[in-house]
XYZ file of C-alpha atoms in Angstrom:
594
model
C -59.088 54.519 -76.713
C -61.094 51.366 -77.381
C -64.281 51.845 -79.478
C -67.744 51.823 -77.725
C -69.953 49.290 -79.260
C -73.537 50.270 -79.508
C -75.168 47.622 -80.793
C -74.100 44.077 -81.953
C -75.514 40.987 -84.246
C -75.276 37.301 -83.462
C -75.860 34.900 -86.365
C -77.002 31.420 -85.016
C -79.222 30.840 -82.273
C -78.217 27.304 -81.244
C -77.195 26.830 -77.460
C -74.218 28.812 -77.835
C -75.610 31.582 -79.963
C -78.751 32.031 -77.815
C -76.245 32.218 -74.768
C -74.186 34.853 -76.187
C -76.957 37.265 -77.060
C -78.103 36.707 -73.487
C -74.211 37.869 -72.222
C -74.300 41.033 -74.513
C -78.229 42.115 -73.575
C -77.327 41.696 -69.873
C -74.218 43.776 -70.268
C -76.912 46.533 -71.660
C -75.968 46.189 -75.121
C -78.772 46.392 -78.151
C -78.675 42.701 -79.788
C -79.969 41.818 -83.166
C -80.596 38.196 -83.161
C -80.461 36.211 -86.425
C -81.427 32.972 -87.624
C -81.917 31.116 -91.164
C -85.725 30.742 -90.754
C -89.028 31.297 -88.703
C -88.947 28.059 -87.117
C -85.203 28.318 -86.081
C -85.536 31.817 -85.003
C -88.376 30.936 -82.810
C -86.169 27.648 -81.368
C -83.511 30.339 -80.368
C -85.808 32.557 -79.087
C -87.478 29.912 -76.665
C -83.754 28.783 -75.722
C -82.999 32.166 -74.351
C -86.054 32.836 -72.902
C -85.831 29.106 -70.938
C -82.481 30.401 -69.543
C -83.757 33.565 -68.178
C -86.645 32.029 -66.797
C -84.449 29.520 -65.031
C -82.638 32.495 -63.907
C -85.347 34.252 -62.368
C -86.854 31.100 -60.716
C -83.216 30.772 -58.651
C -83.650 34.347 -57.881
C -80.808 35.459 -59.934
C -82.392 37.940 -62.049
C -85.662 39.751 -61.221
C -88.770 39.333 -63.388
C -88.440 43.093 -64.290
C -84.631 42.580 -65.245
C -85.822 39.864 -67.694
C -88.517 42.000 -69.543
C -85.501 44.737 -69.651
C -83.377 42.410 -71.249
C -85.515 41.042 -73.431
C -86.345 44.387 -74.963
C -82.630 44.787 -75.834
C -83.254 42.073 -78.375
C -84.571 42.135 -81.862
C -84.956 38.879 -83.259
C -84.567 38.790 -87.037
C -84.630 36.352 -89.845
C -81.620 36.808 -92.575
C -78.280 38.670 -92.423
C -79.872 41.816 -93.853
C -80.909 43.035 -90.238
C -77.384 43.662 -89.677
C -76.471 46.301 -91.846
C -75.958 49.044 -88.793
C -74.519 46.933 -86.082
C -70.782 47.584 -84.869
C -69.668 43.751 -84.061
C -71.513 40.616 -85.714
C -70.610 37.263 -83.915
C -71.177 34.029 -86.126
C -72.036 30.917 -83.912
C -73.460 28.488 -86.490
C -72.493 24.728 -86.658
C -68.684 24.148 -87.150
C -68.517 23.692 -90.852
C -65.851 25.593 -92.652
C -67.654 26.320 -95.884
C -71.058 27.347 -93.904
C -68.998 29.824 -91.905
C -67.163 31.310 -95.166
C -70.587 31.651 -97.175
C -71.937 33.762 -94.031
C -68.744 36.024 -93.637
C -68.916 37.004 -97.423
C -72.502 37.737 -96.960
C -71.879 39.754 -93.925
C -69.005 41.542 -95.576
C -71.316 42.655 -98.031
C -74.239 43.697 -95.657
C -72.391 45.050 -92.888
C -71.052 48.694 -92.430
C -67.323 49.162 -93.578
C -66.256 49.768 -90.211
C -68.040 46.793 -88.495
C -65.877 44.025 -86.811
C -66.900 40.316 -87.887
C -66.125 37.628 -85.094
C -66.451 33.887 -85.123
C -67.221 31.667 -82.435
C -65.254 28.707 -83.811
C -63.524 26.246 -81.489
C -61.203 24.598 -83.917
C -61.484 26.016 -87.457
C -59.062 28.429 -88.827
C -60.277 31.842 -88.131
C -57.636 32.990 -90.874
C -59.479 30.947 -93.545
C -62.858 32.257 -92.706
C -61.235 35.701 -92.806
C -60.214 35.387 -95.972
C -63.707 35.113 -97.631
C -64.177 38.690 -96.618
C -62.569 41.980 -98.441
C -61.670 43.155 -94.767
C -59.604 40.272 -93.133
C -58.080 42.582 -90.737
C -61.349 43.397 -89.120
C -61.770 39.648 -88.718
C -61.234 37.739 -85.223
C -61.944 34.836 -83.102
C -64.153 35.391 -80.296
C -64.583 31.619 -78.514
C -67.041 31.846 -75.531
C -67.706 28.589 -73.654
C -70.795 26.715 -73.053
C -73.106 27.712 -70.791
C -71.864 31.315 -72.321
C -73.837 33.556 -69.293
C -71.921 31.379 -66.928
C -68.474 30.530 -68.017
C -66.090 33.498 -67.538
C -63.513 32.686 -70.263
C -63.350 33.787 -73.882
C -60.408 33.027 -76.034
C -59.816 36.270 -78.364
C -58.290 34.820 -81.435
C -55.916 36.845 -83.739
C -54.837 36.142 -87.449
C -51.541 37.259 -88.698
C -53.726 40.138 -90.423
C -55.694 41.324 -87.579
C -55.652 44.810 -86.699
C -54.259 45.614 -83.354
C -57.119 48.157 -83.183
C -59.547 45.191 -83.456
C -58.105 43.300 -80.810
C -57.635 46.176 -78.231
C -61.424 46.740 -79.226
C -62.386 42.952 -78.183
C -60.198 42.891 -75.000
C -62.171 46.003 -73.775
C -65.389 44.830 -74.613
C -64.702 41.177 -73.091
C -63.895 43.552 -70.236
C -67.255 45.254 -70.005
C -69.279 41.549 -70.710
C -67.301 40.642 -67.405
C -65.353 38.257 -68.686
C -61.652 37.049 -68.582
C -59.885 36.949 -72.165
C -56.945 35.116 -73.570
C -55.393 36.450 -76.200
C -53.521 34.021 -78.607
C -52.919 33.357 -82.253
C -54.803 31.133 -84.677
C -54.029 27.858 -83.988
C -55.991 24.339 -84.225
C -57.886 24.089 -80.909
C -56.723 27.285 -79.401
C -55.594 26.847 -75.718
C -58.541 25.160 -73.966
C -59.765 22.770 -76.688
C -56.049 21.536 -77.765
C -55.734 20.442 -74.279
C -59.316 19.134 -73.379
C -60.135 16.984 -76.558
C -56.813 15.092 -76.421
C -57.422 14.125 -73.032
C -61.329 13.163 -74.048
C -59.985 11.142 -77.071
C -57.418 9.204 -74.985
C -60.679 8.538 -72.615
C -62.490 7.295 -75.116
C -59.758 4.655 -76.302
C -59.780 3.669 -72.879
C -63.268 2.506 -73.519
C -62.749 0.909 -76.953
C -60.042 -1.256 -75.403
C -62.206 -2.092 -72.557
C -59.301 -0.986 -70.180
C -61.826 0.119 -67.673
C -65.300 0.879 -67.656
C -67.270 4.221 -68.433
C -68.252 4.481 -64.718
C -64.882 3.803 -63.401
C -63.180 6.348 -65.921
C -65.589 9.264 -64.880
C -65.187 8.428 -61.284
C -61.352 8.195 -61.400
C -60.818 11.840 -63.130
C -63.799 13.185 -60.859
C -62.490 11.670 -57.291
C -58.738 11.842 -58.203
C -58.429 15.176 -60.177
C -61.536 17.061 -59.010
C -63.039 17.620 -61.923
C -66.619 18.818 -62.569
C -67.334 16.084 -64.773
C -65.680 12.825 -66.145
C -64.559 12.648 -69.732
C -67.221 10.552 -70.975
C -70.077 12.234 -69.561
C -68.560 15.481 -70.727
C -68.267 13.852 -74.307
C -71.991 13.229 -74.059
C -72.634 16.875 -72.900
C -70.615 18.222 -75.968
C -72.094 15.635 -78.305
C -70.017 13.170 -79.905
C -70.619 14.308 -83.740
C -69.180 17.572 -82.297
C -66.516 16.327 -80.728
C -65.700 14.217 -83.915
C -65.562 17.458 -86.017
C -63.655 19.272 -83.158
C -60.913 16.105 -83.191
C -60.748 15.874 -86.895
C -60.092 19.350 -87.514
C -57.203 19.820 -84.819
C -55.963 16.522 -86.307
C -55.869 17.825 -89.852
C -54.764 21.450 -89.019
C -52.383 20.394 -85.823
C -49.678 18.772 -87.394
C -51.252 15.394 -87.686
C -50.492 14.492 -84.076
C -52.341 10.994 -83.112
C -53.543 12.218 -79.958
C -56.114 14.362 -81.803
C -56.617 11.425 -84.606
C -60.577 10.544 -83.456
C -60.748 7.296 -82.123
C -62.858 5.122 -84.143
C -65.383 4.159 -81.716
C -66.659 7.881 -81.852
C -67.136 7.753 -85.792
C -69.130 4.433 -85.030
C -71.131 5.795 -82.424
C -72.200 9.244 -84.647
C -73.078 6.827 -87.196
C -75.156 4.564 -85.183
C -76.927 7.878 -83.872
C -75.270 7.704 -80.358
C -75.034 11.383 -80.171
C -74.835 12.043 -76.190
C -77.682 13.614 -74.220
C -79.062 15.743 -77.292
C -79.743 11.904 -78.798
C -80.718 10.458 -75.339
C -78.012 8.027 -75.730
C -74.146 8.267 -76.025
C -71.686 6.795 -73.629
C -74.402 6.752 -71.334
C -78.381 6.342 -71.649
C -80.269 9.581 -70.562
C -83.998 10.000 -69.754
C -85.066 11.573 -72.773
C -83.170 13.389 -75.712
C -81.768 16.638 -74.117
C -82.240 15.296 -70.483
C -79.391 15.303 -68.153
C -80.703 12.659 -66.443
C -78.806 8.933 -66.572
C -80.893 6.166 -66.697
C -79.730 2.206 -66.309
C -78.789 0.136 -69.211
C -77.306 -2.828 -70.530
C -73.764 -1.434 -69.273
C -74.897 -0.136 -65.852
C -73.001 -2.437 -63.063
C -75.241 -4.178 -60.981
C -75.265 -3.073 -57.348
C -75.316 -6.617 -55.958
C -71.835 -6.132 -54.732
C -71.497 -6.430 -50.754
C -70.945 -3.465 -48.850
C -69.718 -4.890 -45.399
C -66.357 -5.491 -44.304
C -64.224 -8.412 -45.945
C -64.842 -11.418 -43.749
C -61.403 -12.745 -44.515
C -59.390 -9.184 -43.950
C -59.128 -8.318 -40.189
C -55.277 -7.538 -39.796
C -53.208 -5.346 -42.243
C -49.528 -4.559 -42.638
C -48.454 -1.537 -44.465
C -44.727 -1.174 -45.057
C -42.839 2.112 -45.556
C -42.251 5.432 -43.622
C -43.497 7.924 -46.041
C -46.395 10.166 -46.298
C -48.174 7.647 -48.284
C -47.547 4.960 -45.706
C -48.678 7.119 -42.728
C -51.913 8.216 -44.599
C -52.792 4.538 -45.230
C -52.243 3.361 -41.882
C -54.268 6.183 -40.433
C -57.094 5.353 -43.106
C -57.224 1.325 -42.263
C -57.041 2.354 -38.504
C -59.573 4.756 -38.477
C -61.752 2.126 -40.302
C -61.277 -0.530 -37.564
C -58.395 -2.491 -39.063
C -55.650 -3.770 -36.814
C -52.399 -2.674 -38.109
C -49.061 -3.435 -38.332
C -46.693 -0.686 -39.339
C -43.003 -1.857 -40.625
C -40.438 0.619 -41.481
C -36.775 0.302 -41.704
C -35.852 1.235 -37.908
C -37.418 2.539 -34.696
C -36.537 6.382 -35.444
C -38.619 6.350 -38.682
C -41.217 4.120 -37.006
C -41.337 7.195 -34.118
C -41.345 9.845 -37.095
C -44.640 8.018 -38.622
C -46.292 7.611 -35.185
C -45.680 11.423 -34.556
C -47.100 11.933 -37.860
C -50.014 9.705 -37.480
C -51.241 11.355 -34.336
C -50.536 15.248 -35.547
C -53.100 13.960 -38.381
C -55.453 12.665 -35.790
C -55.239 15.300 -33.492
C -56.176 17.852 -36.298
C -59.317 15.731 -37.327
C -60.353 16.184 -33.658
C -59.616 20.223 -33.668
C -61.960 19.941 -36.807
C -64.426 18.184 -35.100
C -64.243 15.162 -37.651
C -62.940 12.761 -35.074
C -63.927 12.104 -31.597
C -60.881 11.871 -28.975
C -62.307 8.284 -28.034
C -62.015 7.582 -31.732
C -58.508 8.816 -31.978
C -57.190 7.024 -29.251
C -58.594 3.799 -30.749
C -57.271 4.229 -34.095
C -54.076 4.820 -32.434
C -54.413 1.996 -30.451
C -54.885 -0.533 -33.286
C -51.143 0.290 -34.926
C -48.447 -1.475 -33.836
C -44.607 -0.361 -34.597
C -42.203 -2.535 -35.892
C -39.002 -2.578 -37.849
C -38.675 -6.422 -38.688
C -41.019 -7.731 -42.121
C -41.217 -10.884 -39.836
C -44.056 -9.338 -37.976
C -46.176 -9.652 -40.769
C -46.249 -13.261 -40.747
C -50.089 -13.562 -39.463
C -51.688 -10.403 -41.423
C -54.137 -10.783 -43.997
C -53.148 -8.079 -46.298
C -50.007 -6.452 -46.964
C -49.816 -2.749 -48.629
C -46.411 -1.836 -49.918
C -45.644 2.024 -49.729
C -41.941 2.068 -50.102
C -40.022 4.293 -52.743
C -40.927 4.308 -56.386
C -37.988 2.082 -57.435
C -38.576 -1.083 -59.061
C -35.720 -3.131 -57.813
C -36.429 -2.091 -54.274
C -40.344 -3.224 -54.463
C -39.562 -6.546 -56.129
C -37.321 -7.301 -53.263
C -39.888 -6.532 -50.872
C -42.474 -8.777 -52.720
C -40.047 -11.591 -52.904
C -39.413 -11.121 -48.902
C -43.207 -10.893 -47.896
C -43.693 -14.258 -50.328
C -41.370 -15.839 -47.840
C -42.814 -14.290 -44.504
C -46.597 -14.105 -45.142
C -49.122 -17.095 -44.721
C -50.755 -18.422 -48.104
C -53.712 -16.914 -48.891
C -52.751 -13.258 -47.856
C -53.534 -10.317 -50.378
C -50.199 -8.491 -51.501
C -50.779 -4.927 -52.818
C -48.419 -2.384 -54.130
C -49.263 1.492 -54.000
C -47.144 2.369 -56.923
C -48.621 4.853 -59.203
C -46.806 4.222 -62.468
C -44.708 1.329 -62.130
C -46.022 -2.406 -63.595
C -47.661 -4.093 -60.762
C -46.815 -7.580 -62.804
C -43.301 -6.944 -61.960
C -43.912 -7.261 -58.489
C -46.150 -10.092 -58.778
C -43.725 -12.232 -60.558
C -41.081 -11.674 -57.895
C -43.465 -13.664 -55.701
C -44.501 -17.573 -56.312
C -48.047 -16.532 -55.489
C -48.839 -13.614 -58.777
C -52.571 -14.575 -58.443
C -52.746 -12.860 -54.939
C -50.691 -9.708 -55.900
C -52.731 -6.378 -56.845
C -52.454 -2.811 -57.150
C -54.118 -0.465 -54.643
C -53.315 2.934 -55.963
C -54.285 5.248 -52.982
C -53.928 9.315 -53.785
C -52.467 11.600 -51.785
C -53.448 12.829 -49.110
C -54.771 9.177 -48.453
C -57.151 10.170 -45.567
C -58.770 13.148 -47.490
C -58.889 11.512 -51.128
C -61.798 9.125 -51.870
C -60.352 7.270 -54.831
C -58.237 4.097 -54.807
C -57.174 2.561 -58.168
C -57.569 -1.701 -58.085
C -55.241 -2.652 -60.619
C -55.415 -6.241 -61.772
C -52.698 -7.771 -63.790
C -52.817 -10.878 -65.983
C -52.108 -12.990 -63.247
C -54.474 -11.731 -60.758
C -56.967 -13.664 -59.508
C -60.991 -12.688 -59.834
C -61.048 -13.314 -55.976
C -58.085 -10.986 -54.902
C -59.541 -8.111 -56.680
C -62.962 -9.025 -55.297
C -61.163 -8.515 -52.088
C -59.353 -5.682 -52.822
C -62.427 -4.019 -53.945
C -64.358 -5.103 -50.551
C -61.789 -3.247 -48.808
C -61.720 -0.326 -50.493
C -65.266 -0.167 -49.680
C -64.696 -0.932 -45.865
C -62.238 2.208 -45.981
C -65.105 4.338 -47.199
C -63.040 4.855 -50.728
C -64.256 4.415 -54.436
C -62.506 1.903 -56.146
C -62.211 1.878 -59.661
C -60.679 -1.451 -61.443
C -58.436 -1.254 -64.327
C -55.722 -3.373 -65.975
C -52.051 -3.035 -65.277
C -50.942 -0.333 -67.690
C -48.533 2.407 -67.309
C -50.616 5.341 -65.280
C -53.332 3.185 -64.730
C -56.498 5.533 -65.457
C -55.879 8.951 -63.555
C -52.145 9.024 -64.312
C -52.791 8.137 -68.208
C -55.091 10.592 -68.610
C -53.744 13.412 -66.564
C -49.839 13.517 -67.189
C -50.074 14.068 -71.421
C -52.662 16.423 -70.777
C -50.044 18.211 -68.600
C -47.067 17.537 -71.011
C -49.236 19.378 -73.931
C -49.884 22.448 -71.902
C -45.641 22.418 -71.098
C -45.149 22.299 -75.184
C -47.438 25.252 -75.563
C -45.523 27.211 -73.460
C -42.243 25.608 -75.051
C -43.664 26.923 -78.615
C -44.247 30.516 -77.174
C -47.919 29.965 -78.045
C -49.104 31.183 -74.795
C -48.291 31.744 -71.263
C -48.468 29.412 -68.486
C -50.641 31.960 -66.639
C -53.359 32.424 -69.672
C -53.249 28.502 -70.139
C -54.026 28.059 -66.365
C -56.740 30.662 -66.680
C -58.084 28.878 -70.012
C -58.369 25.697 -68.038
C -59.842 27.091 -65.067
C -62.380 29.209 -66.472
C -62.847 27.608 -69.461
C -63.266 23.886 -68.163
C -64.109 24.373 -64.482
C -60.805 22.841 -63.481
C -60.003 23.295 -59.961
C -56.071 23.737 -61.039
C -54.480 25.348 -64.008
C -51.893 22.608 -65.372
C -48.926 24.689 -64.170
C -50.412 24.833 -60.837
C -50.798 21.400 -60.641
C -46.914 20.606 -62.091
C -45.550 22.706 -59.442
C -47.707 21.075 -56.473
C -47.152 17.437 -57.969
C -43.436 18.561 -58.390
C -41.791 18.846 -62.005
C -39.381 15.606 -61.163
C -42.480 13.598 -60.243
C -43.944 14.574 -63.296
C -41.093 13.896 -65.619
C -40.639 10.654 -63.942
C -44.416 9.499 -64.690
C -44.613 11.240 -68.287
C -41.394 8.871 -69.235
C -42.940 5.710 -68.130
C -46.070 6.583 -70.369
C -43.710 7.016 -73.179
C -41.730 4.143 -72.406
C -44.296 1.706 -72.208
C -46.745 3.132 -75.242
C -44.199 4.677 -77.384
C -46.679 7.308 -78.511
C -44.741 10.196 -80.165
C -47.223 12.478 -78.450
C -46.398 11.227 -75.026
C -42.507 12.113 -75.394
C -41.726 14.157 -72.383
C -41.766 17.913 -73.381
C -37.883 18.802 -73.644
C -38.600 22.038 -71.417
C -39.862 19.739 -68.616
C -36.887 18.054 -68.756
C -34.551 21.099 -68.797
C -36.376 22.723 -65.524
C -35.707 19.257 -63.683
C -32.120 19.177 -64.877
C -32.026 22.696 -63.352
C -33.472 21.913 -60.142
C -36.644 23.909 -60.778
C -39.069 21.491 -59.281
C -41.902 23.135 -57.939
C -43.676 24.296 -54.812
C -41.097 22.001 -52.768
C -38.137 23.859 -53.886
C -39.904 27.233 -54.187
C -39.213 27.580 -58.120
C -40.979 25.491 -60.863
C -42.850 27.148 -63.577
C -43.480 29.967 -60.972
C -41.130 31.638 -58.545
C -42.801 30.909 -55.005
C -39.862 32.674 -52.893
C -41.355 36.117 -53.444
C -44.751 35.342 -52.711
């Protein structure tokens, strides 16, 4: 039987500590909340009261419930107030020497049977535990911010943590209404180890001026459904905190360059650009602590035209797959004349049938009138010959992801299409420049990477090569606006924005399972509940297809030659075994029995 905790103590009443106090008090536990000074104690109490008052204002807590909750909390200065509690959770800043001093003092103050827990997100729980005479009773309890809302707690056991202590803390998490994942003491645990490599890489894109901050954040929100873009999230976390976490993970985690803090982060910290808390980070805020972003010198102007591009009326789409069909639908619904070219009448008939099925679904769901459906279908001309693209204004290629096929197609388009036509490829991973130099008009070639399903997804990556003209980029962006899509402009580098950030994160998750650090289920829970991701990495890998994921990861590694990008052997083995994900009913999970 797990022990019953009657009282708990919380050391440190910053945003996280105050949130943890609230979590325990909401569950009916008596809490002693401790700070170093009266001023710090007052700030912590104000933070907690503010959170409770907002809950009352939103109708999520009654005034009586708030008052009863506050009665369960005792605020005190100094660790001596914790002599009788059953559990102490430390939530002070991420400095090892500070935490070790606190745990050494707690060891003297607390009763012998008390469990001592740290909320560290990146430091070694083992190194903290050895500052006490009871390392077997020390454990990590990593809550996520905001603690009253986020469901996940990472329970971190060291090599000497007693199994009884682990069992007791797991039961306590259940009582708190939290989902726990129990893991061993490794740099970054699950969530931060996966999250901060991704955040660090996003900063490197800004540092290299590969894409703007707005475009990077929009790409990950619209392309992956994430609740926040990586740079806005860095500002929320605090750049100083992010730097400390990355630096710790780099030093503790085998010096993986993915976690070596990008120099720009240290420069911004030194300059006092810490994010929301200082009023300026990657974005500028209304005032320190405010979430309201205001325009600054880096904010793009809003002078871009939002009408239809006057030089684009007729569009050719080459291809017969799902993506080609979706792109045809997008253009036809937006009022463009479309010429669909496939490799034969039979394939054209299949594309036509899929298009009608999709449009009919729109009618059934009330998103499209029958008149609009019929008009869209009427705008499409079906062909099996590239020669019918001789009078179009834009060609969008959506054929198989094989460079030789695409290059041959672009060479043919160069001969057939009239001068000034924009030639676009929808490749998700291949170099756009390779398609461009297959023509005599590389300035007119651009990437238009739609996301699947094209009629639903709001993002298009506009990829410019070193030969693409400004006029071509502007026309491509204007076309996206006419399609009601959000265009993000980036340079021609493997993975562009979304895949370059997404797939190394997925690969890192596979490496965790490969190393037997955690299970696919726990990692998925950690990223969904701890970071608010719509899908866990293994759910997403199985949906995308392990073969597709492996191909993209290989392209990233071959271009960037970053050791951390090398495809995980486990991913390669699963693909070799034919476990490709949902499409074959077996990937990281077996779907045949579901």
